[in-house]
Every structure is written in C-alpha cells, then in structure tokens.
Coordinates of C-alpha atoms and ligand atoms in Angstrom, one line a residue:
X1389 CA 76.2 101.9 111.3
X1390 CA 78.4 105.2 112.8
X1391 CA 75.4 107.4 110.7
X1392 CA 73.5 109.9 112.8
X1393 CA 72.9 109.6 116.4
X1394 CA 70.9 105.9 117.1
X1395 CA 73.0 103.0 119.1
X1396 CA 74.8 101.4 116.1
X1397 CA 73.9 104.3 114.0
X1398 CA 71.0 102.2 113.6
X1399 CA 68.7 103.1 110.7
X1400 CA 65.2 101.4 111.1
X1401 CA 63.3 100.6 107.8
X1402 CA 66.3 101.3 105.6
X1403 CA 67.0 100.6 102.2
X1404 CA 69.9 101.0 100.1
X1405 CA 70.7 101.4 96.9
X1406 CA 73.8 99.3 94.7
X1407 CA 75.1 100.4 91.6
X1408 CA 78.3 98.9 90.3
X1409 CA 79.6 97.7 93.9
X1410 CA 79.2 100.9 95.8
X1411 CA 76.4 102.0 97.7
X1412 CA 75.1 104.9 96.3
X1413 CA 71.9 105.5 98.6
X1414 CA 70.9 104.3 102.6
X1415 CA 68.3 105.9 104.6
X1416 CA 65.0 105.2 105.9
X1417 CA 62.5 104.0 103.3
X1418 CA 60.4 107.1 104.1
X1419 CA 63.0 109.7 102.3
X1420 CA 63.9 107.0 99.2
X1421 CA 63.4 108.5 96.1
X1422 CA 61.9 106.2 93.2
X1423 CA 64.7 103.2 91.8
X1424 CA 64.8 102.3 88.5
X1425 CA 66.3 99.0 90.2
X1426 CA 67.6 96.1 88.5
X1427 CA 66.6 93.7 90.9
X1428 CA 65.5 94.0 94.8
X1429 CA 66.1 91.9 97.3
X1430 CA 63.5 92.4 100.9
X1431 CA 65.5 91.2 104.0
X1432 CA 62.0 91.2 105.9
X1433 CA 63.2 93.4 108.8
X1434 CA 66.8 91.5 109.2
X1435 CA 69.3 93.5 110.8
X1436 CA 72.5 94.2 107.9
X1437 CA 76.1 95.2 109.2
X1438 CA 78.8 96.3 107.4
X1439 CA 81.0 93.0 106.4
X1440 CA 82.8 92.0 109.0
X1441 CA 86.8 92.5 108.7
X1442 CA 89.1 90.1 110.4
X1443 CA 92.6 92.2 110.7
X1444 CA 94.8 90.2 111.9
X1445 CA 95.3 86.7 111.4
X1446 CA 97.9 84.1 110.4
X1447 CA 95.6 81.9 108.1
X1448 CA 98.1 80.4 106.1
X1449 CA 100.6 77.7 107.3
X1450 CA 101.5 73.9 107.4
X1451 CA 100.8 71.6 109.4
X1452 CA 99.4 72.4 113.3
X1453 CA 100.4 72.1 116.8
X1454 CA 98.1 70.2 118.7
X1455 CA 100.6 68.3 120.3
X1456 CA 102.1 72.0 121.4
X1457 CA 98.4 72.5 123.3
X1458 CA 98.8 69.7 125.2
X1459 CA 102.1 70.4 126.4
X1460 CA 100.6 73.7 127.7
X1461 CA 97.8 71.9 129.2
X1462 CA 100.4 70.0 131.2
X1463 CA 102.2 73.2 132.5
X1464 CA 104.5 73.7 129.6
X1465 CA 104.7 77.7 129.0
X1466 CA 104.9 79.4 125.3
X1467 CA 108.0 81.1 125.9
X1468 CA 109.3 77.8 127.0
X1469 CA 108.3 76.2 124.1
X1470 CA 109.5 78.5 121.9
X1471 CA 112.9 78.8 123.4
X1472 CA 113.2 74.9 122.9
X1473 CA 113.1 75.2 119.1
X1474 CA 108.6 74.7 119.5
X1475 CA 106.5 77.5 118.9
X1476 CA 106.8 79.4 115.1
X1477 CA 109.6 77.2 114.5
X1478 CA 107.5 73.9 114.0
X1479 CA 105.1 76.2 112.2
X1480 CA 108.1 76.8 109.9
X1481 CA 109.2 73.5 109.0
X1482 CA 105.5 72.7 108.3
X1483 CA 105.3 75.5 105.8
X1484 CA 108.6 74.7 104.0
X1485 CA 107.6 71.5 103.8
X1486 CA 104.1 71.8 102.6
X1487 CA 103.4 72.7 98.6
X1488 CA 101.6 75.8 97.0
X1489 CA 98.8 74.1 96.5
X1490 CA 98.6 72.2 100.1
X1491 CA 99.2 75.6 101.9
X1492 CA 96.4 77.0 99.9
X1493 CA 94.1 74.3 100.5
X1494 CA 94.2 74.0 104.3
X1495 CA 93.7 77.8 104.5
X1496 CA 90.8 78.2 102.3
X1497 CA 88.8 75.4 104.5
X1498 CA 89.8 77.9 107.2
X1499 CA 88.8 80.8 105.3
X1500 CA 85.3 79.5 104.7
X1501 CA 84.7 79.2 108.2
X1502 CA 85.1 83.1 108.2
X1503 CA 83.4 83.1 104.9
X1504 CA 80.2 81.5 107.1
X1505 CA 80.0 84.0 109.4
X1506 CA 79.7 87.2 107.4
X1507 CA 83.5 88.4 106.8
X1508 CA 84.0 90.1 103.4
X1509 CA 87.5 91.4 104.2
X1510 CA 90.1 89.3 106.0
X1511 CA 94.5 89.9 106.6
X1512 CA 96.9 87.2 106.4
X1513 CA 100.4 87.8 107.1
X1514 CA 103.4 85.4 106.1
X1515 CA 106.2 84.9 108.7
X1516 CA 106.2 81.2 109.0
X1517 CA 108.6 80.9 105.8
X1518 CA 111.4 82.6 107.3
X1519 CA 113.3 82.6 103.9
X1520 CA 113.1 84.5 100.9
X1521 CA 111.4 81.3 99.2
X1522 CA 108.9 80.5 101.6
X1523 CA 108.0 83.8 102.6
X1524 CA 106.4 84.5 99.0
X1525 CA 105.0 81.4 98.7
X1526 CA 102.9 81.7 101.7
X1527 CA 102.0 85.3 100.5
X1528 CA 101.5 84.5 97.1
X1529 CA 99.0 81.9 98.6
X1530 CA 96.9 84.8 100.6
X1531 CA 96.7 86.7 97.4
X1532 CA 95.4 83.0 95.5
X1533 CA 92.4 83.3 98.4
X1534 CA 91.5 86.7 97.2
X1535 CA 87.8 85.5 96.6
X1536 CA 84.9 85.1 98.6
X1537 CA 86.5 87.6 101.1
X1538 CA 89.3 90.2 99.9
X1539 CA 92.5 89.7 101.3
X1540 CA 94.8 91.9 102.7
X1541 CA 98.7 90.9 103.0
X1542 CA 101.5 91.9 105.7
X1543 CA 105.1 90.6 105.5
X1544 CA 105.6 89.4 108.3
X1545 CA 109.7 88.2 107.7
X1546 CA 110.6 89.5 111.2
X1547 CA 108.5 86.7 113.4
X1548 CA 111.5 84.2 114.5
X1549 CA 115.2 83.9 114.3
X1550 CA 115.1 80.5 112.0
X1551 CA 116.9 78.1 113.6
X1552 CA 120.7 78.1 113.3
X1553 CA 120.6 81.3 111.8
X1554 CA 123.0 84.4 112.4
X1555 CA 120.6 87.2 113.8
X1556 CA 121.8 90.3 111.8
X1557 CA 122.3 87.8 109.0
X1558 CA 118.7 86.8 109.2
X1559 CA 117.5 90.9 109.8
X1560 CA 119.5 91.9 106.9
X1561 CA 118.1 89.3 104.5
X1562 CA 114.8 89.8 105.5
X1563 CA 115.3 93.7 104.9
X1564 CA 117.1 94.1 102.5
X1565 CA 116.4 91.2 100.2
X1566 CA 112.7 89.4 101.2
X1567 CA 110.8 92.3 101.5
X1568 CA 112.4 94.4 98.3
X1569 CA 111.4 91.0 96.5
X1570 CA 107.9 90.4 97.9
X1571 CA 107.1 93.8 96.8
X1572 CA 108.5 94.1 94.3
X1573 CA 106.4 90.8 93.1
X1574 CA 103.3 93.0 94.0
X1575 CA 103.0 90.8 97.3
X1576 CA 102.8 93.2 100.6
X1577 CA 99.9 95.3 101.6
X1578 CA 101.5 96.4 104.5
X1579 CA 104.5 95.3 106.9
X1580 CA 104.5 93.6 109.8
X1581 CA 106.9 92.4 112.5
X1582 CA 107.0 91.5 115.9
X1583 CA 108.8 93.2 118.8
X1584 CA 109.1 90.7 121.9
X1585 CA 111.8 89.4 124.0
X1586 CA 111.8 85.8 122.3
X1587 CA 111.6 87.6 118.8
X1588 CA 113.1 91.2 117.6
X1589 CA 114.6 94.1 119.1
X1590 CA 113.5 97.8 118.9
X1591 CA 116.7 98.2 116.6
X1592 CA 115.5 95.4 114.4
X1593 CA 112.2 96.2 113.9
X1594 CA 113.7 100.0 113.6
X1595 CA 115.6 98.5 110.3
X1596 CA 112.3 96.8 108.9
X1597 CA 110.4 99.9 109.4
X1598 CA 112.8 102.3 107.4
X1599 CA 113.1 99.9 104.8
X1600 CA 109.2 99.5 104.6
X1601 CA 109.6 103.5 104.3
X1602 CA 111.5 104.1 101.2
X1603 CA 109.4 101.2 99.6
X1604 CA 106.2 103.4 100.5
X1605 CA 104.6 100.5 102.4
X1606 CA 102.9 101.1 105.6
X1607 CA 103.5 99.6 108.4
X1608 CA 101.8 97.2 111.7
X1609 CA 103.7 95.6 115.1
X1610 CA 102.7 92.9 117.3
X1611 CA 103.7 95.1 120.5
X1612 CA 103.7 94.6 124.3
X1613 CA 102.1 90.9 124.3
X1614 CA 104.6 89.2 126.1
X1615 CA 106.2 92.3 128.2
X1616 CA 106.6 95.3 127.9
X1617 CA 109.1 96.6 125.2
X1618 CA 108.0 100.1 124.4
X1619 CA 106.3 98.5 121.2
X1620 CA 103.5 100.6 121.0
X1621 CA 105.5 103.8 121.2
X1622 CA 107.7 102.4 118.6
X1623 CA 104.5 101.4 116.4
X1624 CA 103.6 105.3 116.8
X1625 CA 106.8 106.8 116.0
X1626 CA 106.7 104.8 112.8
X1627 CA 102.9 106.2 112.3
X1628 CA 101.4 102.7 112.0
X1629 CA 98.2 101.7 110.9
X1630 CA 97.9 99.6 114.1
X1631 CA 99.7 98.1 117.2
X1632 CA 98.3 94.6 118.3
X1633 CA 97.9 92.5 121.4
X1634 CA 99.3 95.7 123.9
X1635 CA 98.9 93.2 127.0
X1636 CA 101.2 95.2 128.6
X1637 CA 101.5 98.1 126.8
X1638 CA 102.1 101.7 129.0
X1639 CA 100.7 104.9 129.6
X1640 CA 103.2 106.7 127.3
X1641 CA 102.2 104.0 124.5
X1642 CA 98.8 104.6 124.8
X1643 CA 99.5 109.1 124.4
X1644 CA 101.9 108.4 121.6
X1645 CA 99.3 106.0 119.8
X1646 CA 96.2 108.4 120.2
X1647 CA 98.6 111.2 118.8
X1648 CA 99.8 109.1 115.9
X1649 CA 96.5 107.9 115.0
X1650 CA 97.5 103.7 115.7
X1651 CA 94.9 101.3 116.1
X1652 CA 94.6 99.6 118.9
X1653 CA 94.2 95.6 117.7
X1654 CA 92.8 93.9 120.7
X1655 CA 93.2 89.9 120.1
X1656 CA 91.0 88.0 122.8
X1657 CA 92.1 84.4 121.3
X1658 CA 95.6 84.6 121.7
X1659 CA 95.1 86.4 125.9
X1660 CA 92.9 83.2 126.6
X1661 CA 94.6 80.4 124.3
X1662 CA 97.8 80.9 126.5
X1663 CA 96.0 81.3 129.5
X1664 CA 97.2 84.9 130.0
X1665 CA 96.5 87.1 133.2
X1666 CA 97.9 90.8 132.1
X1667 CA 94.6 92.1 130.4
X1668 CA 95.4 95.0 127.1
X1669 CA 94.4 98.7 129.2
X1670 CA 91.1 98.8 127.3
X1671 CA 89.9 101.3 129.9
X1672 CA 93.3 104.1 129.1
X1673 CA 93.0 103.5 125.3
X1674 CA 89.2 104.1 125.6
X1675 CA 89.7 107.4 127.9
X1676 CA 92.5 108.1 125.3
X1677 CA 90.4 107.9 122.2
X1678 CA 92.2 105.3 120.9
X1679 CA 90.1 103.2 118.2
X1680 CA 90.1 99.6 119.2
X1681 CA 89.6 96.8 116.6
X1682 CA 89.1 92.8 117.3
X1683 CA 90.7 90.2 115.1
X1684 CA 90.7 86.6 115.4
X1685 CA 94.6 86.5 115.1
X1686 CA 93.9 82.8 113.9
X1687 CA 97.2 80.9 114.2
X1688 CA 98.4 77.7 114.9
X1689 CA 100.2 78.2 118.2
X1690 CA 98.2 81.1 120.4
X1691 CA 95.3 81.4 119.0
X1692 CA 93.4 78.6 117.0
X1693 CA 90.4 80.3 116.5
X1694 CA 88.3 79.8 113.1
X1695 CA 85.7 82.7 114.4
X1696 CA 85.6 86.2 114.6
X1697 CA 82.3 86.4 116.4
X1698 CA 84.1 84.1 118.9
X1699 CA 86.7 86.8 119.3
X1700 CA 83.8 89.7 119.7
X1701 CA 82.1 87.6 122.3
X1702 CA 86.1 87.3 124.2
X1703 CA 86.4 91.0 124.0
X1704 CA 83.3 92.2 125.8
X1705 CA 83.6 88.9 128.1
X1706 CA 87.3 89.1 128.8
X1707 CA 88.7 92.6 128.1
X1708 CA 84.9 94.2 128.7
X1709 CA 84.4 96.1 125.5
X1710 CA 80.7 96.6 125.0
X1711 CA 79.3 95.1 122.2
X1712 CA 79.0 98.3 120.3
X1713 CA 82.9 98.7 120.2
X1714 CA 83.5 94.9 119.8
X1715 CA 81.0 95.3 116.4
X1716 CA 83.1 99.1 115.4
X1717 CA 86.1 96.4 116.1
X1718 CA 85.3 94.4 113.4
X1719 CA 83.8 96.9 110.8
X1720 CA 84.8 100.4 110.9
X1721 CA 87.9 100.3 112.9
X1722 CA 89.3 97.0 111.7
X1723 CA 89.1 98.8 108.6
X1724 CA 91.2 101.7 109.3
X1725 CA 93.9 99.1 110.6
X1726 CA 94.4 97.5 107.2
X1727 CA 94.0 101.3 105.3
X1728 CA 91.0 100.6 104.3
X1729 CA 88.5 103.0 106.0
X1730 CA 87.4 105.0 102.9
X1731 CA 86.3 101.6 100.9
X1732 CA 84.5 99.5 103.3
X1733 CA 83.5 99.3 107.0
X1734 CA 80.7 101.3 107.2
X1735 CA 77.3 101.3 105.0
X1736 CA 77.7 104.9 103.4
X1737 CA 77.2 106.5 100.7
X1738 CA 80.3 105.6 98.2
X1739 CA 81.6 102.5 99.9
X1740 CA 81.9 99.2 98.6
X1741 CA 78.6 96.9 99.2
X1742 CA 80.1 94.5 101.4
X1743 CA 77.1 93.3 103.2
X1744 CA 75.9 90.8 106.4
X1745 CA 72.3 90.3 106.7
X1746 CA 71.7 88.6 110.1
X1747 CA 68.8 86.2 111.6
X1748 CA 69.1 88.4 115.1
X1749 CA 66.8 90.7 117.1
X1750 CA 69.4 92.9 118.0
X1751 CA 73.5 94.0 117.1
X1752 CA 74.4 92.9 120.4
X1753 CA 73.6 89.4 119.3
X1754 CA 76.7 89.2 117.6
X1755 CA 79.2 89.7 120.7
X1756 CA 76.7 87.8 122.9
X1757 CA 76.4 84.0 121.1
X1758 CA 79.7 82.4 121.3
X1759 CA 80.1 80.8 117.8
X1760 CA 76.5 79.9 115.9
X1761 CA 75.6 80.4 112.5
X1762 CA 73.5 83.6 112.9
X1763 CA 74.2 84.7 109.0
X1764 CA 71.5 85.3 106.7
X1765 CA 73.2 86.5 103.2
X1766 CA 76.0 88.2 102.8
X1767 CA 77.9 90.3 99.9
X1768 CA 81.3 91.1 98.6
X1769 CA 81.1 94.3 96.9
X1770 CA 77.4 93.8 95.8
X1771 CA 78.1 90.4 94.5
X1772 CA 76.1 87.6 96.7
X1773 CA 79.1 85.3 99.0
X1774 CA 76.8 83.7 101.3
X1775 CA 73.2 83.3 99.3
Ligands
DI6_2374 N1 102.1 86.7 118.1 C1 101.2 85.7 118.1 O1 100.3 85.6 118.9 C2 101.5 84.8 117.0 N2 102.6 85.5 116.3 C3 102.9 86.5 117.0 O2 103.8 87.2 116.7 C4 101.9 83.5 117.4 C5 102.4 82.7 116.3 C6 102.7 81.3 116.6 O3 102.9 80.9 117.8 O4 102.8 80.5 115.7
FE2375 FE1 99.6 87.6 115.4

C-alpha cells in the first residue's frame, strides 16, 4: 500500500520479509534476493493490508443504553437526552458502578469483534469516569487490553459536566489534578476533549490543552459535530494530531487544519446512529489536502458499532469517500492520528509487521460488504492474532 504508483500501491506477486517484528523487505517476488527464512508462510495469491487501525473509539464503559435508542426511535433527540441527565451521564454511573475487572471484561468481548476483522491497532479514550477515580480505572483497563491489538489511550476528562457538579470546579480538577495523575501513572497517550454546546467551551478545552502542553502530551478534539463551535480551528491552533466528527465544521477550519497538519477523523457511525443530516465537508478537506481517517467511534450512546469495515462501508456510502481513501482511513492515515505513522500503517520497509491477509478479489471489497468475516490471518507485529 501508498508504494509506487499502482491503485492501493498495489504490489502483485509480493513477498516480504520479517525479522524481529519489522518488515525488513516487500517487493515483487521477481527482485527478492535469496532468505535464509525461518519459516514461510504462502498466502496463495490473498490480498494483505496493512492492520487495520480503529482511532477513535469509546470501548470501555458500563453498562449500555438500549433503552436511550428507543427513545430516539420514538422522536426523542440526543441533545434532549442529554440535557435530561441521559446521554454520557448514564454511561457514567454504569462505569462507577461497574468493577476493574467487569469493565475489562465487556470491552475485550468488544475488542475481539475488532480483533475478527483484521485490526492490530485500536484507541480507547476514558471520559465516562468523570472523577479522578474512575477516570484511571477505565484507562488503566485500555492499557490491561493491550494484547491481541495495541492500544492507544486519550484522556478524555473533559466529555460531561457530572452531574451536580460546579463547572470550573469540575475543569479545574480535571486539569489540574486527573490528568497530572493519569500521567503521571503512565496512563495517557494523548488528550482528548470535546468542544460542543452540551459539553465544553473554547476556554475550557483552551485550559486542557495548555495543561496537556507543559506535560508534553499531544493532543485530539471532538469538534463541530453538533454545531459549529470553531472546533477545528481550535484543534489546529493547538497542532493536534486530529479533529473528529467536523459535521459542521467551516471553511476557515478546514485552511487552518491542512496548515497545521490535523487529521481529519471522519466517524460514519455516530452521523447515521443519530440520524444526522449535516454531512462532514469531505469534498473541502479533500480539495484541501486534508488526510481523512475512519474510526468506528464505538460507544454506547451515538455510535454502537462493533466494526470498522462497517464504518469504511458508511464512509464511501454516506459521506462518498472512495474506497481507496476509506482503506488510507483505516491504515496509513488513522495512523498518523494516534502518532503513529512511522511504526505501522503502511507495509514498508522498517515498520512493524502488523498484517491482514484477506479472502477478497479486490481492496475495494473491504468498503463494499457491510460487516462479513472476510479475514484470512492476521499479525500483530509479526506475531500470528488471527491464525
Ligand atoms: N461524541 C460522541 O459521539 C460520543 N462522545 C462524544 O464526545 C458520544 C458519547 C456518548 O453519548 O456516550
Ligand atoms: Fe467519540
């Protein structure tokens, strides 16, 4: 993939070498020099992608909100929900509630659906705690599923205002004594919040940011889902890794995010789950160079979704990426949100082996089957996941 010229980057007839991990030789059998391999394994003309990188989800929490769905199914909106005390909020009181080893349970049968479907490298982020407590349990918990896939953390303290809470009471903990401690506890990747007019303000998240500064963290925003609030600007002035959802994201978010180098995380589950009409401007970010990734931003209350083929199949369907950009979404550029571009997402020469062998005809397989086991094999840094 993204080597020489071919859709895809496409070698045909490839093989690659693995030594400790890393790929240390692809190209067309023709030019491989002679092995001295330990073993080889023939994928009998399979098509192999990178590992597949889910950068944005919400994988672990308590509890779930079926009973939330149906209210939205009878007219009931999010905000709505969430303004009643619904929405994170039940989330929260799940998560409290629910023990180390109950949170990490319920996500790792979620993580194995991910697992099944060739993704090496997956992000959780906390934010259903919503105290100092429960933040770093649910984080510690993402680090305990390191595993099968490798897991990438964000802090996300800055989600919800728990109830009966003082606001600048609740920023200022967060700030100055959650995320010092997860950190400090060797529990953040990268920090997250989320700018919306039912959660945090520019000044808030402005707080967050600077903090997550002088603690050398970088940072990520869920921006512009609900309305415009100048998040992706925001997320560029900060130089973030990425800016997600961007519904409603401007003109002048879209220039300041191709000049800062953001992401663009495009999440199809969440824009359908809550039966949105304001599509992300694919089109501007795309005419603006903007890299676009796809996550399955798998959560309880907007987006459900135990797939991240589902949510490549949503982008080209929904948001009309093609299914070249929806696959770069979920390898090379996925990786770049979490950091991560030098050490996976692509099959080059000094990456990690994190392989998915497929049982397809073609790449564009992969955005065109909504859901299906279409797996073959896959491997986290050269060590078989899915044999
Ligand atoms: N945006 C989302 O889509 C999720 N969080 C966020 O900031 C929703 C989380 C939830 O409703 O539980
Ligand atoms: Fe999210």
């Amino acid at each position: 993939m993204t080597v020489g010229g071919a859709p895809y980057g496409a070698i045909d007839d490839a093989v690659m070498a693995v030594r400790d991990g890393r790929i240390v030789w692809i190209g067309p059998r023709a030019e491989a020099p002679e092995f001295k391999a330990v073993s080889t394994t023939r994928l009998d003309g399979r098509w192999v992608t990178p590992g597949l990188i889910d950068c944005h989800t919400h994988l672990v929490f308590g509890g779930d909100r079926t009973a939330e769905f149906e209210q939205r199914l009878n007219g009931a909106t999010y905000e709505e929900i969430a303004r009643a005390g619904g929405g994170i909020r039940s989330s929260v009181a799940a998560t409290r509630a629910a023990t180390d080893a109950g949170l990490i349970r319920t996500a790792r049968k979620r993580l194995a659906s991910f697992v099944a479907e060739g993704v090496t490298t997956i992000e959780i982020k906390s934010g259903y705690g919503l105290d100092l407590e429960t933040e770093l349990k649910m984080l510690r918990a993402a680090r305990y599923l390191d595993g099968d896939a490798r897991v990438v953390t964000s802090f996300l303290g800055l989600h919800a205002v728990p109830k009966d809470q003082d606001r600048d009471a609740y920023v200022a903990m967060i700030v100055d004594e959650a995320l010092p401690a997860a950190h400090a506890a060797g529990l953040v990747d990268i920090v997250d919040g989320y700018l919306e007019g039912i959660a945090f303000t520019t000044a808030e998240v402005s707080r967050l940011f600077d903090k997550a500064a002088s603690l050398g963290l970088p940072v990520r925003l869920h921006a512009d889902q609900l309305s415009d609030g100048g998040g992706a600007a925001l997320a560029a002035f900060y130089g973030a890794l990425s800016a997600d959802h961007l519904e409603f994201t401007s003109q002048a978010g879209i220039d300041a995010m191709a000049r800062a180098g953001t992401v663009a995380v495009l999440l199809p589950g969440a824009f359908v789950a809550l039966a949105e009409t304001q599509k992300p401007p694919v089109a501007a970010l795309r005419a603006a160079g903007v890299p676009m990734a796809v996550a399955s931003d798998c959560n309880p209350g907007t987006s459900p979704m135990l797939s991240l083929r589902a949510a490549m199949n949503l982008a080209c369907s929904q948001f009309r990426l093609t299914p070249e950009e929806a696959l770069a979404g979920v390898t090379c550029v996925a990786a770049k949100a979490l950091g991560l571009a030098a050490e996976t997402g692509t099959l080059e020469v000094g990456k990690l082996a994190d392989l998915a062998v497929w049982d397809i005809e073609r790449p564009a397989e992969l955005s065109y089957w909504l859901g299906g086991g279409l797996l073959h094999r896959s491997w986290r840094a050269g060590v078989p996941v899915v044999a």
